XYZ file of C-alpha atoms in Angstrom:
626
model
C 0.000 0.000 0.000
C 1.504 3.139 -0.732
C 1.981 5.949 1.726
C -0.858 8.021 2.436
C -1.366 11.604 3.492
C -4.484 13.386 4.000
C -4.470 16.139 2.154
C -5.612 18.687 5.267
C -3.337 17.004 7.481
C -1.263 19.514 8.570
C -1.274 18.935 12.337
C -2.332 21.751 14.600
C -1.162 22.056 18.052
C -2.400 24.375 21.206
C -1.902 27.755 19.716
C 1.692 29.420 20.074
C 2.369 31.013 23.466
C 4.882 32.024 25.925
C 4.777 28.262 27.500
C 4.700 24.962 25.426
C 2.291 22.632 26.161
C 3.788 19.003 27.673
C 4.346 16.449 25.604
C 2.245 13.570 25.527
C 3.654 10.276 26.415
C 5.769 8.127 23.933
C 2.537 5.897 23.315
C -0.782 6.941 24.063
C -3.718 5.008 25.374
C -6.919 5.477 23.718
C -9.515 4.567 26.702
C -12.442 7.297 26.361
C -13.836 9.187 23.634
C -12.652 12.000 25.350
C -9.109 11.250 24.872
C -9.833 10.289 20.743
C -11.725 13.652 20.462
C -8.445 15.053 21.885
C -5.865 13.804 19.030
C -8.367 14.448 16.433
C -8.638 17.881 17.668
C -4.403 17.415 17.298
C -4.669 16.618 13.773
C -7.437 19.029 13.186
C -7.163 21.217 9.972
C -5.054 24.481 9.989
C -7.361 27.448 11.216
C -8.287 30.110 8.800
C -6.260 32.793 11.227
C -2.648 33.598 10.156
C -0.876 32.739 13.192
C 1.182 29.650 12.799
C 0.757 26.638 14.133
C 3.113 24.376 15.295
C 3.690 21.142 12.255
C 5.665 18.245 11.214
C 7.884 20.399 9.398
C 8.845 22.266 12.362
C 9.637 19.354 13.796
C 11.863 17.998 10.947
C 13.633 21.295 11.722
C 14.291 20.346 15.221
C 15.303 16.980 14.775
C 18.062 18.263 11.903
C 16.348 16.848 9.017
C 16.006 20.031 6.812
C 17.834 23.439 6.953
C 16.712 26.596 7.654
C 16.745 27.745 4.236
C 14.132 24.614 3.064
C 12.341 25.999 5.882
C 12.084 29.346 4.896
C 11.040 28.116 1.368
C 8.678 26.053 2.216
C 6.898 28.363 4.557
C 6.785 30.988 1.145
C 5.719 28.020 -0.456
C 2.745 27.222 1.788
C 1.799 30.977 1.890
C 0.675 30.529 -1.723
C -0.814 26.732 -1.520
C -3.331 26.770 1.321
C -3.897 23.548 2.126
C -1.034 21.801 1.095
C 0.742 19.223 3.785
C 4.194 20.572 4.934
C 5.420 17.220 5.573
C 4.188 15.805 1.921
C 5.947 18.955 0.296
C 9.185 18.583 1.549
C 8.450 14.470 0.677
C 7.970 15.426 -2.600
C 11.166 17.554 -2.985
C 12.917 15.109 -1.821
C 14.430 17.092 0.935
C 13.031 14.260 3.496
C 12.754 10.646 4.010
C 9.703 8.672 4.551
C 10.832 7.843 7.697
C 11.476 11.304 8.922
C 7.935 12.655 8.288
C 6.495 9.542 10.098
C 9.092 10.195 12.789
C 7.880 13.764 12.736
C 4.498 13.462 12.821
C 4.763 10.607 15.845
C 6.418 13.622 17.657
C 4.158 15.975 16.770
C 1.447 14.080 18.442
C 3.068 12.258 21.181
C 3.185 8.866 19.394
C 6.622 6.402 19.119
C 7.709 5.934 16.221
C 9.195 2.361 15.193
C 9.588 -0.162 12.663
C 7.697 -3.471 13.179
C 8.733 -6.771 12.088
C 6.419 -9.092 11.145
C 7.833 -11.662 13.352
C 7.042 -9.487 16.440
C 3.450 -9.221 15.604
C 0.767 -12.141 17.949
C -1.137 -13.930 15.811
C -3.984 -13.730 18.531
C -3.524 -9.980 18.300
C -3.640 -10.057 14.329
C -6.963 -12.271 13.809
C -8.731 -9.164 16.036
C -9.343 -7.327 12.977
C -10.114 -8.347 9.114
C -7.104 -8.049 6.729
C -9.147 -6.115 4.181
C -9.706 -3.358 7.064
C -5.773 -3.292 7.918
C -4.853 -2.776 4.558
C -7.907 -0.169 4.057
C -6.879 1.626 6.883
C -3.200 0.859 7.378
C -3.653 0.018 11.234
C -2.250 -3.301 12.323
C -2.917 -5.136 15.497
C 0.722 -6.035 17.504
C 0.180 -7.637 20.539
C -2.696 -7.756 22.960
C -1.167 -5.958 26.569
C -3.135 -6.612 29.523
C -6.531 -4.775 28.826
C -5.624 -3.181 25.636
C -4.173 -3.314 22.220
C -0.741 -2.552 20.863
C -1.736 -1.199 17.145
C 0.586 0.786 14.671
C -0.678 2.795 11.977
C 0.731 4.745 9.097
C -1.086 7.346 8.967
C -1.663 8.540 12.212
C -3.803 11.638 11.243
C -6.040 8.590 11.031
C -8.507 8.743 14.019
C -11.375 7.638 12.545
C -9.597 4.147 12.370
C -8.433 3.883 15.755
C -11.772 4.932 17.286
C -13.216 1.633 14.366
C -10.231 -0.677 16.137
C -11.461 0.326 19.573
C -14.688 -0.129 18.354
C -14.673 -3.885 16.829
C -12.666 -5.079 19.357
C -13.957 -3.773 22.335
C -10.467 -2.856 23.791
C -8.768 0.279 24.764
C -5.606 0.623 21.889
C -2.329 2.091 22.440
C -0.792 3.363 19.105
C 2.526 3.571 17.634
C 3.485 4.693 14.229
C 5.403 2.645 11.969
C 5.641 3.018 7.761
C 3.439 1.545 5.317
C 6.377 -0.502 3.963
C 5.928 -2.632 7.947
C 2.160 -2.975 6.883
C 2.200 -4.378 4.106
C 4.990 -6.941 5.063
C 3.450 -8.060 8.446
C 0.177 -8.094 6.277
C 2.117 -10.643 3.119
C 3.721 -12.504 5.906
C 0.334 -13.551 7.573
C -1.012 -14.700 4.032
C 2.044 -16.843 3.968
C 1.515 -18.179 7.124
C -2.201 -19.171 6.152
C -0.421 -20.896 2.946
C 1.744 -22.806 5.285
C -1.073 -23.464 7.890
C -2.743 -25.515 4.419
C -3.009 -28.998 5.040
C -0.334 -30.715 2.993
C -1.957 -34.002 2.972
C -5.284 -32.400 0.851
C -2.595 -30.658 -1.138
C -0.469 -34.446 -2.252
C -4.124 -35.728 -2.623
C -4.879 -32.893 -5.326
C -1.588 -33.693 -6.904
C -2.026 -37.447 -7.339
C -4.987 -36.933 -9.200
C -2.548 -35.659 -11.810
C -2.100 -37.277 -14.799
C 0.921 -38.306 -15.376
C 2.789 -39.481 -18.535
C 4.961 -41.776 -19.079
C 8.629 -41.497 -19.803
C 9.508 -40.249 -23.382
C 12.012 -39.359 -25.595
C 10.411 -35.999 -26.186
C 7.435 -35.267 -23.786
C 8.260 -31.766 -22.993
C 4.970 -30.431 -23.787
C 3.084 -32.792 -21.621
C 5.467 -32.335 -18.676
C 4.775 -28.357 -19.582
C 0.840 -29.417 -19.198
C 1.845 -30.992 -15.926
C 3.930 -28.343 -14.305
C 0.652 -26.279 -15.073
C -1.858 -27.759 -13.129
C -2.539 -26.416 -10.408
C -1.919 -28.948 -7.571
C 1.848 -28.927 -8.578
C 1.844 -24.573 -9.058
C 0.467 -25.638 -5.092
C 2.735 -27.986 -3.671
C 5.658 -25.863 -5.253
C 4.731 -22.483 -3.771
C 3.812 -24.477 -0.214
C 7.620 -25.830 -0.053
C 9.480 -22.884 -0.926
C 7.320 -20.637 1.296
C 7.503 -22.978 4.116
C 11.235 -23.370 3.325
C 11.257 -19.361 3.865
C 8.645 -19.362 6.673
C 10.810 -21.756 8.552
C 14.536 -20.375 7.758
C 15.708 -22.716 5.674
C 18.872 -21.793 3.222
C 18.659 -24.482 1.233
C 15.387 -26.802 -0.343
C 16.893 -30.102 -1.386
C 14.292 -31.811 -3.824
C 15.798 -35.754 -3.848
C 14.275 -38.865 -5.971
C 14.422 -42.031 -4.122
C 12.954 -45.376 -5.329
C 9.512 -44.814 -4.044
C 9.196 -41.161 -2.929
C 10.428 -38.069 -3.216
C 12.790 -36.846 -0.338
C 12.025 -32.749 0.505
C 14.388 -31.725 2.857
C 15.620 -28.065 4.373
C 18.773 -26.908 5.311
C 17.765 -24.966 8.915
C 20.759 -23.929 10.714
C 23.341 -25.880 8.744
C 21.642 -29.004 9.459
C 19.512 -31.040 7.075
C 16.286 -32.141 8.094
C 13.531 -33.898 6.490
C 10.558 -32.087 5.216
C 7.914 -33.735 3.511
C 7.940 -36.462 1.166
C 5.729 -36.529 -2.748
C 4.847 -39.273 -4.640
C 8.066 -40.188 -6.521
C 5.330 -40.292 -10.104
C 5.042 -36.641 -9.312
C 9.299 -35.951 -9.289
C 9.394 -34.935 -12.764
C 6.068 -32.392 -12.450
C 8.024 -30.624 -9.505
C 10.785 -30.174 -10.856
C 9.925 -29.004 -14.488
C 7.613 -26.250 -12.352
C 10.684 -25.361 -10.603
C 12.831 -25.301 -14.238
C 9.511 -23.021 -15.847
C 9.837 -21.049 -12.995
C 13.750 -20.437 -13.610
C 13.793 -20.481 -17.090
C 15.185 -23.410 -18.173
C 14.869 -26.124 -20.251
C 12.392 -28.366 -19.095
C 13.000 -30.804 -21.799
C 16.762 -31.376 -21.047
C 17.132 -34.010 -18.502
C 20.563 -35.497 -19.212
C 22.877 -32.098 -17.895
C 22.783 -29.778 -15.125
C 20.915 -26.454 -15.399
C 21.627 -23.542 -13.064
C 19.021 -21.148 -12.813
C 17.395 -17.780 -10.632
C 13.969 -16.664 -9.424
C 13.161 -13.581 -8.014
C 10.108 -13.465 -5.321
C 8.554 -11.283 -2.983
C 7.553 -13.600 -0.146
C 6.704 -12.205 3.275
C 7.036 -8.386 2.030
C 10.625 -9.491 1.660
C 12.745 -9.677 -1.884
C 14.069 -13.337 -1.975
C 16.756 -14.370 -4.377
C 15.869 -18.340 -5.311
C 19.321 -19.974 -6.533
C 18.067 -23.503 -8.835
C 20.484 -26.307 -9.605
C 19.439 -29.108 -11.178
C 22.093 -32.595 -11.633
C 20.889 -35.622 -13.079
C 20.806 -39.096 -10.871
C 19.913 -42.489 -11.620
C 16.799 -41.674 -10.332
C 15.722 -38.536 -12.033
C 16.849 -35.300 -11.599
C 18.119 -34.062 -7.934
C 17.334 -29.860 -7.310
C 18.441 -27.437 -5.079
C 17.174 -24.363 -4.251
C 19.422 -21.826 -2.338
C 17.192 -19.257 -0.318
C 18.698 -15.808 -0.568
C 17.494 -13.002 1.389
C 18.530 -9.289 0.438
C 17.787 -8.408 4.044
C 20.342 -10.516 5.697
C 23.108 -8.004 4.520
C 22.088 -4.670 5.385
C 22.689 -5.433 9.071
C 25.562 -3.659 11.148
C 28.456 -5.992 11.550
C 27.924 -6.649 15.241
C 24.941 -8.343 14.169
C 26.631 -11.308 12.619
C 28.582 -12.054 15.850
C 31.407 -9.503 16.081
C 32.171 -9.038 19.734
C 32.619 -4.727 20.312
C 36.982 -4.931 19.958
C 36.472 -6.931 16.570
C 34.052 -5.163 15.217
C 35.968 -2.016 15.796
C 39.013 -3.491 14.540
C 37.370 -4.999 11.714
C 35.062 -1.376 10.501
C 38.746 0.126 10.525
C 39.991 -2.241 8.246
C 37.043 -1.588 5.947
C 38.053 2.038 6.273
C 41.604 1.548 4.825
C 42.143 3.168 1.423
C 43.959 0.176 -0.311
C 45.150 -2.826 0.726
C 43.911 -6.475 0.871
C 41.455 -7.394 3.323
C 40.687 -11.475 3.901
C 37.673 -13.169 5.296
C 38.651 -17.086 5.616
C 36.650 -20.236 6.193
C 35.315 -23.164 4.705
C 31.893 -22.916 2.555
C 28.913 -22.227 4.113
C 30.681 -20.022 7.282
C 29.323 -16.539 6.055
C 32.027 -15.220 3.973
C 30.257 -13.712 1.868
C 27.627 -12.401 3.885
C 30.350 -10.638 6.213
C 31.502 -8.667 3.161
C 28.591 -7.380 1.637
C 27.738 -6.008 5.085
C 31.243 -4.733 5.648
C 29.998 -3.160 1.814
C 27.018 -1.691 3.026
C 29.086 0.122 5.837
C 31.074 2.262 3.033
C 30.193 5.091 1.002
C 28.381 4.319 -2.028
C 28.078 7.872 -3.260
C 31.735 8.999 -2.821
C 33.335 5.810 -4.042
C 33.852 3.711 -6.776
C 32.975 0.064 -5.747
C 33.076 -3.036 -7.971
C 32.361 -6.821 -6.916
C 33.682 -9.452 -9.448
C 31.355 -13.179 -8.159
C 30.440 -16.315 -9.339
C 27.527 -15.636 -8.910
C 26.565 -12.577 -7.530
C 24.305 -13.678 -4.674
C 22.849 -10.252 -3.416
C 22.518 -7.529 -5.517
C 23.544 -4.107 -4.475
C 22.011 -0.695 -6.214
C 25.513 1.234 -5.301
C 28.050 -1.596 -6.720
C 28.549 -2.776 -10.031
C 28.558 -6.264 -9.467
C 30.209 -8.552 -12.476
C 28.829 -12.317 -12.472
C 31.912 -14.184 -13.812
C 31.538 -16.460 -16.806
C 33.895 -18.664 -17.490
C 32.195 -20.552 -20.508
C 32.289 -17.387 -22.716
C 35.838 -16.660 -21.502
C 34.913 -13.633 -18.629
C 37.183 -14.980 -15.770
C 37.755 -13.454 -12.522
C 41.564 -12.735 -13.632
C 39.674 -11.472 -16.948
C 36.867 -9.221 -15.004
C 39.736 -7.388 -12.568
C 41.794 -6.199 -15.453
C 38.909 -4.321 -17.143
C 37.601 -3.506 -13.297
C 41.482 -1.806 -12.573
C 40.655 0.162 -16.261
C 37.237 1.462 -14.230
C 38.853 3.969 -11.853
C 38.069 1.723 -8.856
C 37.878 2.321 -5.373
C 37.075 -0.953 -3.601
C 36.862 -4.211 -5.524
C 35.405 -6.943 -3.873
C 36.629 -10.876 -5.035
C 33.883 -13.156 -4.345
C 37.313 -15.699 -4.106
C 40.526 -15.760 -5.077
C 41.104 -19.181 -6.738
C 44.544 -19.504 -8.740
C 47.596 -17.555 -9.149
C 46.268 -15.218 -11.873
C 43.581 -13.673 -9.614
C 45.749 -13.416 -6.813
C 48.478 -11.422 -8.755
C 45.955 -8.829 -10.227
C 44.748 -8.129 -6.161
C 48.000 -7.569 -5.245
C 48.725 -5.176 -7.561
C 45.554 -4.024 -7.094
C 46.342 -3.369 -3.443
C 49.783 -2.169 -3.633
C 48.483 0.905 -6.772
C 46.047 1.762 -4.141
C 42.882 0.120 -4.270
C 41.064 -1.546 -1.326
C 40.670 -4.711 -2.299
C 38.326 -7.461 -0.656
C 37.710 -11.179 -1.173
C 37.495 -14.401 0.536
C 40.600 -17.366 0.852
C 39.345 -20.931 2.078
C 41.649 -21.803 4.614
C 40.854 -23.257 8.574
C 41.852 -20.255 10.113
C 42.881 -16.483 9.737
C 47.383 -17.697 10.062
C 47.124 -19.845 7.755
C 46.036 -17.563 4.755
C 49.364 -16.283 4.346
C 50.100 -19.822 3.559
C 47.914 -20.090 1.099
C 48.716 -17.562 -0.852
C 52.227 -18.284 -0.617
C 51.120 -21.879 -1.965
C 48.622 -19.911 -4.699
C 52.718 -18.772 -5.978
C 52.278 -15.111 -4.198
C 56.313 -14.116 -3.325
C 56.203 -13.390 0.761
C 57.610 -9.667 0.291
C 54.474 -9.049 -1.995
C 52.160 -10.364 1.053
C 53.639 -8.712 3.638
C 53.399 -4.997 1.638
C 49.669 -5.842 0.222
C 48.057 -7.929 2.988
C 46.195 -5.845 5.888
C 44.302 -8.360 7.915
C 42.607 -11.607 8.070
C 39.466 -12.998 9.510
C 38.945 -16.066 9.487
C 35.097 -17.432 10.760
C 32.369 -19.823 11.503
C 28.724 -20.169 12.354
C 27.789 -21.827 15.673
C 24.631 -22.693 16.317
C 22.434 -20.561 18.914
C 20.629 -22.185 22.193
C 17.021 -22.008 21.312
C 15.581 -19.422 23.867
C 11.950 -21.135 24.308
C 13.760 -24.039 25.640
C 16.910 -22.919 27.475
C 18.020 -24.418 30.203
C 20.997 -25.078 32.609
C 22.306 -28.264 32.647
C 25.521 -30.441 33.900
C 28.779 -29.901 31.342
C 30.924 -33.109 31.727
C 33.964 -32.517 34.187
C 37.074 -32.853 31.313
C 35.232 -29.536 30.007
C 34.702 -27.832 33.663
C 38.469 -26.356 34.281
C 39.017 -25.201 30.847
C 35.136 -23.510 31.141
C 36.508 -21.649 34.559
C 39.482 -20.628 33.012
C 37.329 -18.470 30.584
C 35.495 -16.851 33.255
C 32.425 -18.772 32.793
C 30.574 -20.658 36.001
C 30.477 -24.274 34.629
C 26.996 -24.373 36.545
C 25.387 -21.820 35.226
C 26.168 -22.640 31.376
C 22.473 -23.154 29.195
C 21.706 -25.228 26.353
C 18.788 -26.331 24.825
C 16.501 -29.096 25.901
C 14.699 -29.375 22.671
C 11.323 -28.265 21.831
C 8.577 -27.978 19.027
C 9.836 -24.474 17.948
C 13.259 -26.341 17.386
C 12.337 -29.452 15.741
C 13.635 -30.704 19.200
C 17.562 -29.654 18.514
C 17.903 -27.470 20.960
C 19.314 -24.356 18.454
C 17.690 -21.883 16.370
C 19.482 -19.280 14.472
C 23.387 -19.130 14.129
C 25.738 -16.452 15.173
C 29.240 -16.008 14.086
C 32.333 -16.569 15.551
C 35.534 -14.826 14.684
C 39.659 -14.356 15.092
C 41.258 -12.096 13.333
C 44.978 -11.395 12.275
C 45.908 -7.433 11.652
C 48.893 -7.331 9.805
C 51.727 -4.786 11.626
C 54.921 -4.311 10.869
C 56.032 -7.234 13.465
C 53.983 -9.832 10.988
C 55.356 -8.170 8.193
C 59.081 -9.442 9.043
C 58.067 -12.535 10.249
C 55.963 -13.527 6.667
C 59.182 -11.709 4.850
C 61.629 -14.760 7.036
C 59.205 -17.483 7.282
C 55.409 -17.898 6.245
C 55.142 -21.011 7.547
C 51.783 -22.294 9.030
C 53.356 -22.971 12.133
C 55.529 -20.052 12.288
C 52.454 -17.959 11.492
C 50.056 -19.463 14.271
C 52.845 -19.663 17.008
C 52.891 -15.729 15.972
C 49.390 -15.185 16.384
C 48.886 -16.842 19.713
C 51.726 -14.638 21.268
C 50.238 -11.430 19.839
C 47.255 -12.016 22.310
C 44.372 -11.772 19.711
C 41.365 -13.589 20.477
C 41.130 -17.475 18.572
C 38.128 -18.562 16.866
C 37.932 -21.185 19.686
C 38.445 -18.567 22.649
C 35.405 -16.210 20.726
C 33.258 -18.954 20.523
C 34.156 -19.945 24.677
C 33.112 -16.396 25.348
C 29.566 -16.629 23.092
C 29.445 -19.905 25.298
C 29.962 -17.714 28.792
C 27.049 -15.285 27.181
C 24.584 -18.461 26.781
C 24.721 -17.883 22.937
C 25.824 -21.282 22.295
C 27.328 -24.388 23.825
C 30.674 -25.599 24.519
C 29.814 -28.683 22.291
C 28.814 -26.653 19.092
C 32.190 -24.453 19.458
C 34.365 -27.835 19.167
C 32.538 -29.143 16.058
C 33.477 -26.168 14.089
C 36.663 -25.082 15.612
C 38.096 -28.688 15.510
C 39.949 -28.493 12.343
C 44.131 -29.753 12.985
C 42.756 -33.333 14.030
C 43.348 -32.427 17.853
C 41.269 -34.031 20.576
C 39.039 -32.384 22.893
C 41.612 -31.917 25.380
C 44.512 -30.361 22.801
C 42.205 -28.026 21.623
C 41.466 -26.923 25.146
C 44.941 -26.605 25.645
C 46.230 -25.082 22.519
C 43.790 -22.684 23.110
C 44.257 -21.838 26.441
C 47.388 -22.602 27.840
């Protein structure tokens, strides 16, 4: 729903005087008519006097948001146009944000502002009012407090609605203002949820009664016909939004003898789905290939393919790989989500010193800057949100992937393609022609690539890319290994961070519980009170694992001058870790111990991913600690 303003909304306060009137409270409780007559008298239209009342855009003046010379211009403006909103004026210039005139008008009436995920929105507190009427009048239900109801609104000029909410559902409301953009996503995401809440049996029983042909040399036009029906279009659109609905990164669609296999990817872990008639396989996936554009009558190669949704109010990015088995043909969908990104770093896991060290890296104005770890750690994700922390206005910045995974409107992102010769040695040699400022490396893979973002860094360009190595030491290694001379290393390289996702404790089933005692001394020895460490007992919300979500955990290596002479005599692995321990930076393993003191995670989950030299329990304990 777009945003809305009426067009006599200019809000009015008390007239000006030698005292101000008190604010009203950050949220206001609607419990009489008395108190509804008294914001609609708030938002009443301007009087027909000349003295001036008090509106959003003074407001957006106060809070910094436009100068005194818009003011002044607008105010001319107005003089002219009676009965034109401020705040919709300077909207329209484009002197304001969205945001800011919501903020502003919240103020101007007493109201918080916020933005509201659709995840914090009751159900219970939802079903109180028709959607039709929440999209009419952009008023949602949040959460049902005691004896009244949480509602935000878009429009809070908007009375009339709040007095219909109190009205239908007998309840005082207390109001915040959020944007239209919250709205309408909180309002998509419930329609997904009734999609889930579909019974999946009745939907397999519709898609049985499918027709279904039998195997051809050429029946591409009947599995077309197939793919069409709507019980497949069904069962399709219920696994991938369930996939989303549940936080799955990956939909594996698998043929077995007498079934199809569905299974998600929910915290790094596979787990079972559903399961389809296996007569239905080839219907499901030649939806999936019409969906992606590709051919639905080639069967005997792999196809890699993209689809673009809007699922929840949320852009999703769906990643389709196809690969032929003995059984038919096995799919994968990779779940992309635009929104992951634009988080601040300390989001993905960065404890406060790291994330400070880390933003100042990010800062540098050339150099090389290395994020380590095997696949599926969060490389990539921890560089397009160190991306999203730079300027993209002021500089130049160019990614070079295969593929590009999230696409970003200030980057010029280059999707490598090595069939029709545009390599990722090929793509940073025109990129270095560009007049670049950053260049991001989705990976460097072979000496070529890793000679160009040298010389990249040392001409002075900030270069940043990803190295799969077990930990942030050992990627001077490997770029020794790639045939990178040491001297070159040590005057290009800047840092390393090397990472990994742990699983986090579910929080609707936390609980303490007993470590065993080989674990107990090296747990004290981080601070940590063995007895009051948490994990998860397991619960419906979990699927009974005990963890939901994952949060990173990190080490990094900030190359000084003392590094520099020791990669210049010997870039060893060993020489390089021995030198990282003594520096006193925090290890992967020693992060993840103090996400483990926090009740983020448990000890257990920090030793499957940080287990990487072949050590037992105990020697990583005391490699890490001693």
């Amino acid at each position: 729903m777009m945003l809305r303003f009426l067009s006599n909304s200019k809000a009015s306060a008390p007239p000006a005087s030698s005292s101000k009137p008190e604010p009203r409270p950050a949220a206001t409780v609607f419990s009489d008519d008395e108190e509804v007559r008294g914001l609609s008298d708030l938002y009443s239209p301007e009087p027909t006097s000349h003295a001036h009342v008090r509106d959003a855009a003074d407001i957006l003046l106060e809070m910094g948001k436009i100068t005194d010379e818009q003011y002044g211009r607008l105010r001319r403006e107005l003089m002219n146009r009676p009965g034109v909103d401020a705040a919709m004026w300077l909207l329209k210039e484009g002197w304001v944000k969205t945001d800011d005139v919501l903020h502003a008008k919240a103020k101007l009436g007493g109201l918080e502002f916020r933005h509201i995920l659709p995840e914090e929105v009751e159900k219970g507190a939802f079903e109180k009012l028709d959607i039709a009427f929440i999209q009419r009048s952009s008023v949602v239900p949040v959460a049902v407090e005691e004896d009244s109801l949480l509602v935000a609104t878009s429009e809070p000029a908007n009375v009339f609605a709040i007095e219909d909410v109190k009205r239908q559902t007998g309840m005082n409301v207390r109001v915040v203002v959020c944007s239209a953009d919250d709205i309408n996503a909180i309002c998509e995401s419930f329609k997904v949820q009734e999609e889930a809440d579909t019974n999946l049996d009745d939907i397999i029983n519709d898609m049985t009664e499918v027709e279904v042909v039998q195997d051809q040399q050429d029946d591409s036009e009947d599995l077309e016909s197939m793919a069409g029906q709507s019980p497949v279009i069904k069962f399709v659109n219920y696994l991938i939004s369930n996939a989303i609905r549940e936080g799955a990164s990956d939909i594996h669609i698998e043929p077995k003898e007498t079934k199809t296999r569905i299974r998600y990817r929910i915290d790094g872990v596979l787990f079972e789905a559903m399961q389809a008639p296996i007569k239905m396989h080839p219907a499901i996936v030649s939806r999936i290939k019409i969906m992606a554009n590709l051919d639905i009558s080639e069967r005997r190669v792999p196809q890699d393919g993209k689809v673009s949704a809007i699922v929840g109010g949320r852009a999703i990015d769906l990643r389709i790989s196809t690969l032929p088995t003995n059984r038919g043909e096995k799919t994968v969908i990779r779940v992309l989500d635009s929104q992951s990104i634009v988080r601040g770093l300390e989001h993905v896991g960065m404890e406060a010193d790291v994330c400070q060290a880390f933003a100042q890296q990010v800062a540098m104005p050339h150099g090389i800057l290395l994020v380590t770890g095997p696949t599926g750690s969060g490389k990539s994700t921890t560089l397009y949100s160190a991306l999203c922390q730079m300027d993209g206005e002021r500089l130049n910045i160019s990614t070079v992937e295969d593929p590009v995974e999230y696409e970003l409107d200030f980057c010029n992102q280059v999707h490598v393609n090595e069939r029709a010769g545009l390599t990722f040695a090929a793509a940073l040699r025109s990129l270095l022609r560009q007049d670049p400022d950053v260049i991001m490396i989705g990976e460097i893979r072979d000496n070529e690539t890793a000679r160009i973002a040298v010389q990249a860094a040392l001409t002075g360009h900030l270069v940043l890319s990803t190295l799969h190595t077990n930990d942030a030491a050992s990627s001077v290694t490997r770029l020794v290994n790639i045939g990178i001379d040491a001297y070159l290393i040590a005057a290009s390289l800047n840092a390393a961070v090397a990472q990994r996702l742990v699983r986090r404790i579910c929080p609707k089933c936390k609980e303490t519980y007993k470590i065993p005692d080989r674990w107990r001394r090296y747990v004290e020895r981080v601070g940590a009170n063995p007895n009051e460490l948490v994990h998860g007992a397991g619960c419906e919300a979990c699927r009974g694992s005990g963890y939901s979500g994952r949060v990173g955990i990190f080490e990094m290596l900030v190359i000084d001058d003392k590094f520099r002479d020791i990669i210049n005599q010997d870039a060893s692995v060993a020489s390089m870790r021995r030198a990282f321990h003594a520096s006193g930076q925090p290890s992967l393993f020693e992060d993840g111990m103090q996400k483990v003191k926090k009740g983020l995670t448990t000890v257990e989950e920090v030793l499957r991913v940080t287990e990487v030299y072949g050590q037992t329990e105990e020697e990583v304990f005391v490699e890490n600690l001693d």
